Amino acid sequence: MKVNPVGIERTELLHKGKANNVWATDDPRFLELEASDRISAGNGAKTDVISGKGEANNLISMAIFSQLEEKGIPTHYVGPGSNAASKIVLKAEPILLEVIGRFFATGSYVKRYECQNMLEFDGVYIEYTYKSDNAGDPVIPNDAIVALGILTKRELGYIEYLTEQVAYTIRDFFAECDGKLIDFKIEFGRLPNGQIVVIDEISPDTCRILDAKTGESLDKDRFRKDMGNVAEAYHEMAKRVAGITEG
Ligand code: 5GP
């Protein structure tokens, strides 16, 4: 069995998700998250396999989580996992929200409000969706998040603050890679000591990024919208990220 650089060995596969696998490890405090080559859109209505996507996403996600940690934004990231598509994370209880940050209006926002595509927001616009495949991840108002006991008012304020910090950190990160961040989705969880941290992944599966020069999509929209060159986009982003992180 392979041993990763932080000395934690993965043991059994706990969960095979739409895009990622979750492994137990020999230390109950940690999990291994393995990004797969599976891709899906429309709540699983459309699926495919993109060769090398898992490794590309993991490289990007680890670089971003490392940068968040450097900036003092708490995450569950620990270090690289047993293969190039895996990372070791602290076990956290997921909070059932998807937190969306938008610099420009597009995607579901434009459909919902019939506004101009790529309308630029003043700063980052934050909204929440209730994470449920059954319910179709509906937008959830702040009052409902509190009324349903998902977060206290104070925790919601803290998550909003962290999301703003994440937004500007990843916008600068992608700008360094000649990318323009349009919007993103992040998730949060609670560590056993109650601390709220950023969890999961931040990658071209969870962000819209355009090439700063050509305006071409370098993310999952290429798959959602049948634009072609899906693998090429993930590999291009990974190459750019490796370029800035390796010196
Ligand atoms: P929209 O709400 O416009 O569809 O998406 C806004 C942003 O959040 C996009 O960057 C999109 O990739 C991300 N996002 C929203 N929901 C999901 C989701 O269920 N899965 C993933 N991977 N990304 C999502």
Coordinates of C-alpha atoms and ligand atoms in Angstrom, one line a residue:
M1 CA 0.0 0.0 0.0
K2 CA 1.3 3.5 -0.9
V3 CA 2.2 5.9 1.9
N4 CA 1.6 9.6 1.2
P5 CA 4.0 12.4 2.3
V6 CA 2.1 13.0 5.6
G7 CA 2.3 9.3 6.5
I8 CA -1.4 8.5 6.5
E9 CA -2.5 5.3 4.6
R10 CA -5.9 5.1 3.0
T11 CA -7.9 2.0 3.9
E12 CA -11.4 1.4 2.6
L13 CA -13.6 3.3 0.1
L14 CA -16.4 4.9 2.1
H15 CA -18.3 6.7 -0.6
K16 CA -18.2 6.9 -4.4
G17 CA -19.7 10.3 -5.3
K18 CA -20.6 11.8 -8.6
A19 CA -17.1 13.2 -9.1
N20 CA -15.1 12.2 -6.1
N21 CA -14.3 9.2 -3.9
V22 CA -14.0 9.4 -0.2
W23 CA -11.6 6.9 1.6
A24 CA -11.1 6.1 5.2
T25 CA -7.5 6.2 6.5
D26 CA -5.6 4.4 9.3
D27 CA -6.0 7.5 11.4
P28 CA -9.6 8.2 12.3
R29 CA -9.0 12.0 12.3
F30 CA -8.4 12.0 8.5
L31 CA -10.0 11.1 5.2
E32 CA -8.5 10.8 1.7
L33 CA -10.5 12.6 -1.0
E34 CA -9.8 11.3 -4.5
A35 CA -10.9 13.4 -7.4
S36 CA -12.1 11.1 -10.2
D37 CA -12.2 11.5 -14.0
R38 CA -16.0 11.3 -13.8
I39 CA -17.9 14.4 -14.8
S40 CA -21.6 15.1 -14.5
A41 CA -24.0 18.0 -15.1
G42 CA -27.7 18.6 -14.5
N43 CA -27.8 16.6 -11.2
G44 CA -26.4 13.5 -12.9
A45 CA -28.6 13.8 -16.1
K46 CA -25.4 14.0 -18.2
T47 CA -22.2 12.0 -17.4
D48 CA -18.9 11.2 -19.0
V49 CA -15.3 10.4 -18.2
I50 CA -12.6 12.9 -18.9
S51 CA -9.1 11.4 -18.9
G52 CA -6.8 13.1 -16.4
K53 CA -9.5 15.4 -14.9
G54 CA -9.0 14.0 -11.4
E55 CA -5.3 14.7 -11.3
A56 CA -5.7 18.2 -12.9
N57 CA -8.5 19.1 -10.4
N58 CA -6.6 17.8 -7.4
L59 CA -3.4 19.7 -8.3
I60 CA -5.5 22.9 -8.7
S61 CA -7.5 22.3 -5.5
M62 CA -4.4 21.5 -3.4
A63 CA -2.7 24.7 -4.6
I64 CA -5.8 26.8 -3.8
F65 CA -6.3 25.2 -0.3
S66 CA -2.6 25.7 0.5
Q67 CA -3.0 29.4 -0.4
L68 CA -6.2 29.7 1.7
E69 CA -4.3 28.2 4.7
E70 CA -1.4 30.6 4.1
K71 CA -3.9 33.5 4.3
G72 CA -5.3 32.2 7.6
I73 CA -8.6 31.0 6.1
P74 CA -9.4 27.7 7.9
T75 CA -9.8 24.6 5.7
H76 CA -9.8 20.9 6.2
Y77 CA -6.8 20.4 3.9
V78 CA -3.8 18.5 5.3
G79 CA -1.6 17.5 2.4
P80 CA -1.2 15.4 -0.7
G81 CA -2.7 11.9 -0.7
S82 CA -1.6 8.5 -1.9
N83 CA -1.8 9.4 -5.6
A84 CA -1.8 12.5 -7.8
A85 CA -5.6 12.7 -7.7
S86 CA -5.9 12.5 -3.9
K87 CA -5.6 14.8 -0.9
I88 CA -5.6 14.1 2.8
V89 CA -8.2 16.2 4.8
L90 CA -9.4 16.5 8.4
K91 CA -12.8 14.7 8.9
A92 CA -15.5 17.3 9.1
E93 CA -19.3 17.2 9.3
P94 CA -20.5 18.8 6.1
I95 CA -22.9 21.8 6.4
L96 CA -25.7 21.2 4.0
L97 CA -25.2 24.3 1.9
E98 CA -23.5 25.2 -1.3
V99 CA -22.1 28.8 -1.0
I100 CA -22.0 30.5 -4.3
G101 CA -19.9 33.6 -4.9
R102 CA -20.4 35.6 -8.1
F103 CA -18.3 38.5 -9.5
F104 CA -20.4 38.5 -12.7
A105 CA -24.0 37.3 -13.3
T106 CA -24.3 34.2 -15.5
G107 CA -25.6 30.6 -15.3
S108 CA -28.6 30.0 -13.0
Y109 CA -28.6 33.6 -11.8
V110 CA -29.3 35.0 -15.3
K111 CA -32.0 32.3 -15.8
R112 CA -33.6 33.2 -12.5
Y113 CA -33.6 37.0 -12.7
E114 CA -33.5 37.4 -16.6
C115 CA -30.7 40.0 -16.2
Q116 CA -28.0 40.8 -18.6
N117 CA -25.4 38.0 -18.9
M118 CA -22.0 38.9 -17.4
L119 CA -23.4 41.9 -15.5
E120 CA -20.6 42.8 -13.1
F121 CA -21.4 42.9 -9.4
D122 CA -20.1 45.5 -7.0
G123 CA -17.7 43.2 -5.1
V124 CA -18.7 39.6 -4.6
Y125 CA -22.4 38.6 -4.6
I126 CA -23.0 35.7 -2.2
E127 CA -26.0 33.3 -2.2
Y128 CA -26.7 30.0 -0.7
T129 CA -28.3 26.8 -2.0
Y130 CA -29.7 24.0 0.1
K131 CA -27.5 20.9 -0.7
S132 CA -30.0 18.2 -1.6
D133 CA -30.1 16.2 -4.9
N134 CA -33.8 15.4 -4.1
A135 CA -34.8 19.0 -3.8
G136 CA -32.5 20.0 -6.7
D137 CA -30.2 22.3 -4.7
P138 CA -32.7 25.3 -4.4
V139 CA -31.6 28.8 -3.4
I140 CA -32.2 29.2 0.3
P141 CA -32.7 32.5 2.0
N142 CA -30.7 33.5 5.0
D143 CA -33.7 33.4 7.3
A144 CA -34.5 29.8 6.2
I145 CA -30.9 28.7 6.9
V146 CA -31.3 30.0 10.5
A147 CA -34.9 28.8 10.9
L148 CA -34.0 25.3 9.8
G149 CA -31.1 25.2 12.3
I150 CA -28.5 24.7 9.6
L151 CA -26.4 27.7 10.9
T152 CA -26.9 30.2 13.7
K153 CA -27.1 33.9 12.6
R154 CA -23.6 34.4 14.0
E155 CA -22.2 31.4 12.0
L156 CA -23.9 32.6 8.9
G157 CA -22.2 36.0 9.3
Y158 CA -18.8 34.1 9.8
I159 CA -19.4 32.0 6.6
E160 CA -20.2 35.2 4.7
Y161 CA -17.0 36.7 5.9
L162 CA -14.9 33.6 5.0
T163 CA -16.6 33.4 1.6
E164 CA -15.5 37.0 0.8
Q165 CA -11.9 36.1 1.8
V166 CA -12.0 33.0 -0.4
A167 CA -13.5 35.0 -3.3
Y168 CA -10.7 37.5 -3.4
T169 CA -8.0 34.9 -2.8
I170 CA -9.1 32.7 -5.6
R171 CA -9.8 35.6 -8.0
D172 CA -6.2 36.7 -7.5
F173 CA -5.0 33.1 -7.8
F174 CA -6.7 32.6 -11.2
A175 CA -5.6 36.1 -12.4
E176 CA -2.0 35.0 -11.9
C177 CA -2.8 32.0 -14.2
D178 CA -4.2 34.5 -16.8
G179 CA -7.7 33.5 -15.9
K180 CA -10.7 35.6 -15.0
L181 CA -12.9 34.2 -12.2
I182 CA -16.6 34.6 -12.9
D183 CA -18.2 32.7 -10.1
F184 CA -17.6 29.7 -7.8
K185 CA -19.2 27.3 -5.3
I186 CA -17.6 26.4 -2.0
E187 CA -18.7 24.2 0.9
F188 CA -18.1 24.3 4.6
G189 CA -18.0 21.7 7.4
R190 CA -17.5 21.5 11.1
L191 CA -14.4 19.9 12.7
P192 CA -15.0 17.8 15.8
N193 CA -14.0 20.8 17.9
G194 CA -16.8 22.8 16.3
Q195 CA -14.6 25.0 14.1
I196 CA -16.1 25.9 10.7
V197 CA -13.7 25.3 7.8
V198 CA -13.8 25.3 4.0
I199 CA -14.1 21.7 2.8
D200 CA -14.3 19.7 -0.5
E201 CA -12.6 21.0 -3.6
I202 CA -12.1 24.3 -5.5
S203 CA -11.4 23.5 -9.1
P204 CA -12.6 24.0 -12.6
D205 CA -15.5 21.7 -11.6
T206 CA -16.7 24.3 -9.1
C207 CA -15.6 27.6 -10.6
R208 CA -16.2 29.4 -13.9
I209 CA -12.9 30.7 -15.2
L210 CA -12.4 32.4 -18.6
D211 CA -9.1 32.8 -20.3
A212 CA -8.2 36.5 -19.6
K213 CA -7.0 37.1 -23.1
T214 CA -9.4 35.1 -25.3
G215 CA -12.5 34.9 -23.1
E216 CA -12.7 31.1 -23.7
S217 CA -14.1 28.9 -20.9
L218 CA -11.5 26.9 -19.0
D219 CA -13.9 25.0 -16.8
K220 CA -16.8 22.6 -16.6
D221 CA -19.0 24.9 -18.7
R222 CA -17.3 23.3 -21.7
F223 CA -19.0 20.0 -20.7
R224 CA -22.3 21.6 -19.6
K225 CA -22.7 23.4 -22.8
D226 CA -21.1 20.8 -25.2
M227 CA -18.4 23.2 -26.2
G228 CA -15.8 20.5 -26.9
N229 CA -12.1 20.4 -25.8
V230 CA -13.2 19.6 -22.2
A231 CA -10.1 17.6 -21.2
E232 CA -7.9 20.3 -22.9
A233 CA -9.4 23.0 -20.6
Y234 CA -8.7 21.1 -17.4
H235 CA -5.1 20.2 -18.6
E236 CA -4.5 23.8 -19.6
M237 CA -5.6 25.1 -16.1
A238 CA -3.5 22.5 -14.4
K239 CA -0.5 23.5 -16.5
R240 CA -0.9 27.2 -15.6
V241 CA -1.3 26.4 -11.9
A242 CA 1.8 24.2 -11.9
G243 CA 3.6 27.1 -13.7
I244 CA 2.8 29.5 -10.9
T245 CA 3.2 27.1 -8.0
E246 CA 6.5 25.4 -9.1
G247 CA 8.2 28.8 -9.5
Ligands
5GP1 P1 -24.8 28.5 -11.2 O1 -25.6 28.7 -10.0 O2 -24.7 29.7 -12.1 O3 -25.2 27.2 -12.0 O4 -23.3 28.2 -10.7 C1 -22.6 29.1 -10.1 C2 -21.2 28.6 -9.8 O5 -21.2 27.6 -8.8 C3 -20.5 28.0 -11.0 O6 -19.1 28.2 -10.9 C4 -20.7 26.5 -10.8 O7 -19.6 25.7 -11.3 C5 -20.8 26.3 -9.3 N1 -21.8 25.3 -8.9 C6 -23.1 25.6 -8.5 N2 -23.7 24.4 -8.2 C7 -22.8 23.5 -8.3 C8 -22.8 22.0 -8.1 O8 -23.8 21.4 -7.7 N3 -21.7 21.4 -8.4 C9 -20.5 22.0 -8.8 N4 -19.4 21.2 -9.0 N5 -20.5 23.3 -9.0 C10 -21.6 24.0 -8.7

